[in-house]
Coordinates of C-alpha atoms in Angstrom, one line a residue:
M1 CA 0.1 0.1 0.0
I2 CA 1.3 3.3 -0.8
L3 CA 1.6 5.7 1.9
P4 CA -0.3 9.3 1.9
E5 CA 2.0 12.0 1.9
R6 CA -0.4 13.7 4.1
S7 CA -2.3 11.6 6.7
V8 CA -6.2 12.2 7.9
S9 CA -4.3 12.5 11.2
E10 CA -1.6 15.2 9.7
Q11 CA -4.8 17.1 8.3
L12 CA -6.3 17.1 11.5
A13 CA -3.3 18.7 13.5
E14 CA -2.6 20.7 10.9
A15 CA -6.5 22.2 11.4
F16 CA -6.8 22.4 14.9
C17 CA -3.4 23.7 15.7
A18 CA -4.0 26.7 13.5
M19 CA -7.5 27.5 14.3
A20 CA -8.2 30.9 15.7
A21 CA -7.6 31.3 19.4
T22 CA -11.3 32.8 20.3
L23 CA -13.8 30.1 20.1
P24 CA -17.2 30.9 18.6
A25 CA -19.9 32.1 21.1
A26 CA -22.0 28.7 20.5
V27 CA -18.9 26.6 20.7
T28 CA -17.8 28.5 24.2
G29 CA -21.7 27.8 25.6
M30 CA -21.7 24.5 24.7
C31 CA -18.2 24.1 26.9
D32 CA -20.3 25.8 29.8
A33 CA -23.3 23.8 29.2
V34 CA -21.4 20.3 29.2
L35 CA -19.2 21.4 32.4
M36 CA -22.6 22.2 33.9
D37 CA -24.1 19.0 33.1
V38 CA -21.3 16.8 34.1
A39 CA -20.6 18.2 37.0
G40 CA -24.1 17.9 38.3
L41 CA -24.3 14.0 37.2
C42 CA -21.0 13.5 38.8
V43 CA -22.1 14.8 41.9
A44 CA -25.9 12.4 41.6
A45 CA -23.2 9.3 41.0
R46 CA -21.1 10.1 43.9
H47 CA -22.6 7.8 46.5
S48 CA -23.4 4.9 43.7
D49 CA -22.1 1.4 44.0
Y50 CA -20.1 1.4 40.8
V51 CA -18.1 4.9 41.3
Q52 CA -17.4 3.5 44.9
A53 CA -16.2 0.4 43.7
A54 CA -14.1 2.3 40.7
L55 CA -12.8 4.7 43.5
C56 CA -11.9 1.6 45.5
A57 CA -9.9 0.1 42.9
T58 CA -7.6 2.8 41.4
A59 CA -7.7 5.8 44.0
E60 CA -4.1 6.9 44.2
P61 CA -3.7 10.6 46.0
G62 CA -2.5 13.6 43.7
A63 CA -3.9 17.0 42.8
C64 CA -6.8 16.4 40.6
T65 CA -10.3 16.9 42.1
L66 CA -13.3 13.7 42.0
I67 CA -16.2 15.8 41.8
G68 CA -18.3 15.2 45.2
H69 CA -15.6 13.7 47.0
A70 CA -13.1 14.5 49.7
G71 CA -8.9 14.9 49.2
G72 CA -7.0 15.2 45.8
F73 CA -6.3 12.1 43.2
N74 CA -4.0 11.6 40.5
V75 CA -4.9 12.3 36.9
A76 CA -6.0 8.7 36.1
T77 CA -8.3 8.4 39.3
A78 CA -9.8 11.5 38.5
A79 CA -10.8 11.2 34.7
L80 CA -11.7 7.4 35.2
C81 CA -14.0 7.8 38.1
N82 CA -15.2 10.9 37.1
G83 CA -15.6 9.7 33.5
T84 CA -17.7 6.7 34.8
A85 CA -19.4 8.5 37.2
A86 CA -20.7 11.2 34.6
H87 CA -21.9 8.5 32.3
G88 CA -23.1 6.0 34.8
E89 CA -26.6 7.0 34.5
D90 CA -27.1 7.6 30.9
Y91 CA -28.1 10.9 31.4
D92 CA -25.3 12.9 29.7
D93 CA -25.2 14.6 26.5
T94 CA -25.2 13.1 23.1
F95 CA -24.4 14.5 19.5
E96 CA -27.0 13.5 16.7
G97 CA -25.3 11.5 14.3
G98 CA -23.5 9.8 16.4
P99 CA -24.5 8.7 18.7
V100 CA -21.9 9.5 21.4
H101 CA -21.4 11.1 24.7
A102 CA -18.4 13.3 24.4
G103 CA -18.9 15.4 27.4
A104 CA -18.6 12.4 29.6
V105 CA -15.0 11.8 28.0
I106 CA -13.7 15.1 27.4
I107 CA -14.7 16.9 30.6
P108 CA -13.0 14.9 33.0
A109 CA -9.8 14.5 30.5
V110 CA -9.4 17.9 30.2
L111 CA -10.2 19.2 33.7
A112 CA -7.7 16.9 35.3
A113 CA -5.2 17.8 33.3
A114 CA -6.1 21.1 33.9
E115 CA -5.7 20.9 37.4
Q116 CA -2.3 18.9 37.0
H117 CA -0.6 21.0 34.8
G118 CA -1.8 24.7 36.2
L119 CA -4.2 25.5 33.3
S120 CA -6.6 28.1 32.5
G121 CA -10.1 28.5 32.1
G122 CA -9.2 29.2 28.6
D123 CA -6.8 26.5 27.9
G124 CA -9.4 24.2 29.2
A125 CA -12.2 25.8 27.3
R126 CA -9.8 25.2 24.1
G127 CA -9.4 21.6 25.0
V128 CA -13.1 20.9 25.7
A129 CA -14.1 22.2 22.2
V130 CA -11.3 20.3 20.4
G131 CA -12.1 16.8 22.4
C132 CA -15.8 17.1 21.7
E133 CA -15.1 18.4 18.0
V134 CA -13.2 15.1 17.0
M135 CA -15.7 13.1 19.0
C136 CA -18.5 14.4 16.8
R137 CA -16.9 14.2 13.5
L138 CA -15.7 10.6 14.0
C139 CA -19.3 9.7 14.0
L140 CA -19.3 10.7 10.2
V141 CA -16.5 8.4 8.8
A142 CA -18.7 4.9 8.8
P143 CA -21.9 6.0 10.5
K144 CA -23.6 3.1 12.3
R145 CA -20.5 0.8 11.6
V146 CA -19.0 0.6 14.6
H147 CA -22.1 -0.7 16.6
K148 CA -22.5 -3.1 14.4
A149 CA -19.0 -3.9 14.7
G150 CA -19.6 -4.6 18.3
F151 CA -18.1 -1.4 20.0
H152 CA -19.0 1.9 21.8
P153 CA -18.6 4.5 20.0
T154 CA -17.8 6.5 22.6
A155 CA -15.5 4.5 24.0
V156 CA -13.5 4.1 20.9
F157 CA -14.2 7.6 19.7
G158 CA -13.3 8.7 23.4
A159 CA -9.7 8.0 23.5
L160 CA -9.0 9.9 20.5
G161 CA -11.3 12.7 21.5
A162 CA -9.5 13.2 25.2
A163 CA -6.2 12.9 23.3
A164 CA -7.1 15.9 21.2
G165 CA -8.6 17.5 23.5
V166 CA -5.7 17.3 26.3
S167 CA -3.3 18.2 23.5
S168 CA -5.0 21.1 22.4
A169 CA -5.0 22.2 25.7
L170 CA -1.7 21.7 26.6
Q171 CA -1.1 23.5 23.6
F172 CA 0.9 21.2 21.1
G173 CA 2.7 21.6 18.1
E174 CA 0.9 19.5 15.0
T175 CA 3.8 16.4 15.6
Q176 CA 3.0 15.8 19.1
W177 CA -0.9 17.0 18.2
F178 CA -0.9 14.0 15.7
N179 CA 1.6 11.4 17.7
A180 CA -1.3 11.9 20.3
L181 CA -3.6 10.3 18.5
G182 CA -2.1 8.1 16.4
I183 CA -0.8 6.6 20.4
A184 CA -4.4 6.7 21.7
G185 CA -5.4 4.5 18.8
S186 CA -4.3 1.6 20.1
M187 CA -5.4 2.7 23.5
A188 CA -9.3 2.7 22.5
S189 CA -11.5 -0.1 23.8
G190 CA -15.3 -1.1 24.9
I191 CA -17.3 -3.3 23.5
I192 CA -21.3 -3.5 23.7
E193 CA -21.9 -6.7 25.7
Y194 CA -22.6 -4.8 28.4
L195 CA -26.2 -5.3 27.0
A196 CA -26.7 -8.9 27.6
E197 CA -27.2 -8.5 31.3
G198 CA -26.5 -4.5 32.2
A199 CA -23.4 -5.4 33.5
W200 CA -21.7 -2.0 34.4
T201 CA -18.7 -1.6 31.6
K202 CA -20.6 0.9 29.3
R203 CA -20.5 3.3 32.5
M204 CA -16.5 3.0 32.8
H205 CA -15.8 3.4 29.1
P206 CA -15.6 7.2 29.2
G207 CA -13.4 7.2 32.2
W208 CA -11.3 4.7 30.9
A209 CA -11.1 6.8 27.2
A210 CA -10.4 9.9 29.3
Q211 CA -7.5 8.4 31.0
A212 CA -6.4 6.9 28.4
G213 CA -6.2 10.1 26.1
Y214 CA -4.4 12.0 28.8
R215 CA -1.7 9.1 28.7
A216 CA -1.1 9.3 24.8
A217 CA -1.1 13.0 25.2
R218 CA 1.8 13.1 27.7
M219 CA 3.5 10.4 26.1
A220 CA 3.5 12.5 22.3
Q221 CA 4.6 15.4 24.3
A222 CA 7.8 13.3 25.6
G223 CA 8.6 12.4 21.9
F224 CA 6.4 8.9 22.2
R225 CA 5.5 8.4 18.5
G226 CA 2.3 7.1 16.8
P227 CA 1.1 6.1 13.5
R228 CA 0.9 9.2 11.3
T229 CA -1.7 7.1 9.2
L230 CA -4.3 6.2 12.2
F231 CA -6.9 6.6 9.9
D232 CA -5.8 5.8 6.3
G233 CA -3.7 2.9 6.7
E234 CA -4.1 -0.8 5.5
H235 CA -4.2 -1.2 9.4
G236 CA -6.5 1.7 10.3
F237 CA -8.7 2.7 13.1
F238 CA -11.9 2.1 10.9
H239 CA -10.6 -1.1 9.7
A240 CA -10.2 -2.3 12.9
F241 CA -13.7 -0.7 15.0
A242 CA -15.6 -0.2 11.7
N243 CA -14.9 -3.7 9.9
S244 CA -14.9 -1.4 7.0
D245 CA -12.3 0.1 4.7
A246 CA -15.5 2.5 2.9
C247 CA -14.7 5.6 5.1
D248 CA -15.3 9.2 4.3
F249 CA -12.6 11.0 5.8
G250 CA -13.7 14.0 4.3
A251 CA -16.9 14.4 6.2
M252 CA -14.4 14.3 9.2
L253 CA -12.4 16.8 7.6
D254 CA -14.3 19.5 5.8
G255 CA -14.1 22.7 8.0
A256 CA -12.4 21.1 10.6
G257 CA -11.2 24.0 13.2
K258 CA -13.4 26.4 11.6
E259 CA -17.0 24.7 11.5
W260 CA -18.1 23.2 14.9
L261 CA -20.2 20.4 15.2
C262 CA -20.1 20.2 18.7
A263 CA -22.1 23.3 19.1
D264 CA -25.2 21.1 18.5
I265 CA -24.3 18.8 21.0
A266 CA -27.9 17.8 22.6
F267 CA -28.8 17.6 26.3
K268 CA -31.2 14.7 27.6
P269 CA -34.3 15.1 29.7
Y270 CA -34.4 11.5 30.4
A271 CA -32.3 9.3 32.5
C272 CA -31.9 6.4 29.6
G273 CA -30.6 6.0 25.9
T274 CA -31.0 8.5 23.7
M275 CA -33.0 7.0 21.2
A276 CA -36.0 5.9 23.6
H277 CA -36.4 9.7 24.0
P278 CA -39.1 10.4 21.3
Y279 CA -40.9 7.2 22.4
I280 CA -41.3 8.6 25.8
D281 CA -42.5 11.6 24.5
C282 CA -44.8 9.8 22.3
A283 CA -45.9 7.9 25.8
R284 CA -46.6 11.0 27.8
K285 CA -48.4 12.7 25.0
L286 CA -51.0 10.0 24.4
V287 CA -51.6 10.0 28.1
A288 CA -51.9 13.4 28.3
E289 CA -54.7 13.3 25.2
G290 CA -56.7 10.9 27.6
V291 CA -55.1 7.3 27.0
A292 CA -55.4 5.2 30.2
P293 CA -52.5 2.7 30.6
G294 CA -54.5 0.2 32.0
D295 CA -56.7 0.5 28.8
V296 CA -54.2 -0.8 26.6
T297 CA -53.8 -4.2 24.8
S298 CA -50.9 -3.4 22.4
I299 CA -48.3 -0.8 21.5
E300 CA -46.8 -1.2 18.0
C301 CA -43.4 0.8 17.3
K302 CA -42.3 1.9 14.3
T303 CA -38.3 1.8 14.9
A304 CA -34.7 2.2 13.2
E305 CA -32.9 -1.1 12.0
G306 CA -29.5 0.3 13.4
I307 CA -31.0 0.4 17.0
V308 CA -32.7 -3.0 17.1
H309 CA -29.9 -4.7 18.4
R310 CA -29.4 -2.3 21.0
L311 CA -32.5 -1.3 22.4
W312 CA -35.3 -3.7 21.3
E313 CA -33.6 -7.3 21.2
P314 CA -34.1 -10.0 22.4
L315 CA -37.6 -8.4 23.1
A316 CA -38.8 -10.9 25.9
A317 CA -35.7 -9.2 28.1
K318 CA -36.0 -5.7 26.8
Q319 CA -39.5 -6.5 28.1
N320 CA -38.7 -7.8 31.2
P321 CA -35.6 -6.0 32.3
P322 CA -33.2 -7.9 34.9
N323 CA -32.2 -4.4 36.6
G324 CA -32.1 -0.9 36.4
Y325 CA -29.1 -0.3 34.1
A326 CA -30.3 -2.8 31.7
A327 CA -34.0 -1.0 31.8
K328 CA -31.8 2.1 30.6
F329 CA -31.5 0.4 27.1
S330 CA -34.9 -0.5 26.8
I331 CA -37.4 1.0 24.4
P332 CA -40.4 -1.5 26.1
Y333 CA -39.2 -0.3 29.2
A334 CA -38.6 3.1 28.6
I335 CA -42.3 3.6 27.0
A336 CA -44.2 1.7 30.3
V337 CA -42.5 4.3 32.7
G338 CA -43.3 7.3 30.4
M339 CA -46.9 6.2 30.3
L340 CA -47.5 5.5 33.9
R341 CA -45.1 7.4 35.9
G342 CA -45.0 10.8 33.5
D343 CA -41.2 10.6 33.3
A344 CA -38.2 8.8 32.8
G345 CA -35.8 10.4 35.4
L346 CA -33.5 9.3 37.8
V347 CA -35.8 7.6 40.0
D348 CA -37.8 5.9 37.3
Y349 CA -34.5 3.2 37.0
E350 CA -34.6 2.1 40.3
E351 CA -34.7 -1.3 41.4
A352 CA -38.2 -1.1 42.7
V353 CA -39.7 0.4 40.0
V354 CA -37.9 -1.9 37.4
H355 CA -39.2 -4.7 39.1
D356 CA -43.0 -3.5 39.5
P357 CA -46.0 -5.7 38.3
A358 CA -47.8 -2.8 36.2
V359 CA -44.5 -1.6 34.5
Q360 CA -43.6 -5.2 33.6
A361 CA -47.2 -6.0 32.2
L362 CA -47.1 -2.9 30.0
A363 CA -43.5 -3.3 28.7
G364 CA -44.4 -6.7 28.2
K365 CA -47.2 -5.3 25.4
V366 CA -44.8 -3.2 23.2
R367 CA -43.4 -4.6 19.8
Y368 CA -41.7 -3.5 17.0
V369 CA -41.7 -3.3 13.1
V370 CA -38.5 -1.4 11.4
D371 CA -39.2 1.3 9.3
P372 CA -36.8 0.9 6.3
D373 CA -37.0 4.6 5.4
N374 CA -36.4 5.9 9.4
P375 CA -33.5 8.7 9.2
Y376 CA -31.5 7.2 12.2
P377 CA -28.6 8.4 12.9
R378 CA -29.2 11.6 11.6
Q379 CA -32.2 11.9 13.4
F380 CA -34.0 10.3 16.4
T381 CA -37.3 9.5 16.2
G382 CA -40.0 7.9 18.0
H383 CA -43.7 6.4 16.8
L384 CA -46.5 4.3 18.9
R385 CA -49.5 2.5 17.4
V386 CA -51.6 1.8 20.6
T387 CA -54.7 -0.4 20.5
L388 CA -56.9 0.0 23.2
K389 CA -59.5 -2.4 24.8
S390 CA -62.3 -0.9 23.5
G391 CA -60.6 -1.6 19.6
E392 CA -59.9 2.0 19.0
V393 CA -56.3 2.4 17.7
R394 CA -54.6 5.7 18.6
E395 CA -50.7 7.0 17.5
A396 CA -48.2 9.3 18.0
S397 CA -44.8 10.4 16.7
Q398 CA -42.1 12.6 16.8
G399 CA -39.2 13.0 14.4
H400 CA -36.7 14.4 16.6
F401 CA -34.9 14.2 19.6
R402 CA -36.1 17.1 22.4
G403 CA -33.0 18.7 24.0
G404 CA -31.4 18.5 20.6
R405 CA -31.0 20.6 17.7
E406 CA -34.6 21.1 16.9
E407 CA -36.0 21.7 20.4
P408 CA -32.8 22.6 22.2
M409 CA -33.5 22.5 26.1
S410 CA -33.1 25.7 27.5
A411 CA -30.6 27.1 30.2
E412 CA -33.3 27.3 32.7
A413 CA -33.8 23.7 32.3
L414 CA -30.2 23.0 32.3
E415 CA -29.8 24.6 35.3
S416 CA -32.7 22.8 36.9
K417 CA -31.5 19.9 35.7
F418 CA -27.9 20.3 37.4
I419 CA -29.9 21.4 40.8
A420 CA -31.8 18.0 40.7
N421 CA -29.0 15.6 40.2
C422 CA -27.2 17.3 43.0
A423 CA -30.2 16.8 45.0
Y424 CA -30.2 13.3 44.3
G425 CA -26.5 13.3 45.1
G426 CA -27.3 14.5 48.6
W427 CA -26.2 18.5 48.0
S428 CA -28.4 21.3 49.5
T429 CA -29.6 23.9 47.3
D430 CA -27.3 26.4 48.2
R431 CA -24.3 24.3 47.9
A432 CA -25.5 23.5 44.4
R433 CA -26.1 27.3 43.3
N434 CA -22.2 28.2 45.1
A435 CA -20.9 25.0 42.7
L436 CA -22.3 26.4 40.0
A437 CA -21.2 30.1 40.4
V438 CA -17.9 28.4 40.4
L439 CA -18.6 26.6 37.4
R440 CA -19.6 29.3 35.4
G441 CA -16.7 31.4 36.2
L442 CA -14.4 28.5 34.9
R443 CA -13.4 29.8 31.7
A444 CA -12.5 33.2 32.6
A445 CA -10.2 32.1 35.7
P446 CA -6.6 32.2 35.3
R447 CA -5.9 29.2 36.6
V448 CA -8.4 26.0 36.7
D449 CA -9.3 25.5 40.8
L450 CA -12.2 22.9 41.4
G451 CA -11.6 22.7 45.0
A452 CA -15.1 24.0 45.8
L453 CA -16.6 21.2 44.0
R454 CA -14.7 18.0 46.5
A455 CA -17.1 17.1 49.1

């Protein structure tokens, strides 16, 4: 194989190293919103069994903050545990066109790097913007293929995004930048077998990617070399993780450093898998229009083929998930709690609710048909066709993800979500508002100091 004179990684490095010093307002707004959302989720999950297990296994002292916990930790512990906490309840941001959860990877990686190396808030914001942008752009290369190959895109794209974000925050030159990306390619990992029984590994994927990206960047900074043909080589990244050599690198490169896809990052109103959200909205709409859950005999849903293997099958297991975490990746369960409880928040995925006979019975009435014209992954849609005991049929459809491009979450709603997540994690409203004030001032700070976010 003839190697390219200028590889895709080198072109990305050139674009992001030469980008304007001042970020567009839409991008800085995204950075602030993602920071707030991730911090709130870290507080919400701080007492959870999975965060406590990760911390017990990895805790080593250092200068970095584990949000909601006392003391200081080294970079690896902070990145791993903050990333695990941020993604643990599946309530974090997403990118329509992926899907990928950038904030849970990039915020922990860049914050740990900023505290470790005494960076300014502006340096941190640049790192967050570039890291999130790289993750979003990676989604365009081979849509749906990474999931189909059995990998979690947030995990494998996350290692590269974190490397890019930390490299940009530390103001690397082009050679160090693309070497960091190449090194991170051999650190990327994360299979989706967690779907089988609701195991915890998906929760740790962003944290593992965050610490891997930081380590890759530091190795590149020290002169370690990674393959510049990470993407376009014969044994490149997408050949490995997408079983594909039919890659659209032009879509990833076009406008890099100038046009910002990450400005459209979406925020979740529900604590579950992104593609379930429009179905929950449809379920709530039908109840608001007078459909009584007790009168339902069957529910048929149109869906995208690309999400069947994660959110619909095996159908019997999705209708009766074994635990709260497995329920987060079940559309039948999401529809049931949406109709019966009017929400799908953190409390709606607790074990008592998952095993509620009424919820199980309604979820058992949900089926699906594949719609070959569904626009996934460009758009996330929902559709319910409900048959009642009377024989009447009622339908509801939604062609977008609420919280995304077409119906973004307001600043007030994001703040309310932050306060509620902090309350779930045991912080008072005053404590939460004090933390919010610190977060809002972070981008302008001469040095990133997260001491106020410790326990």
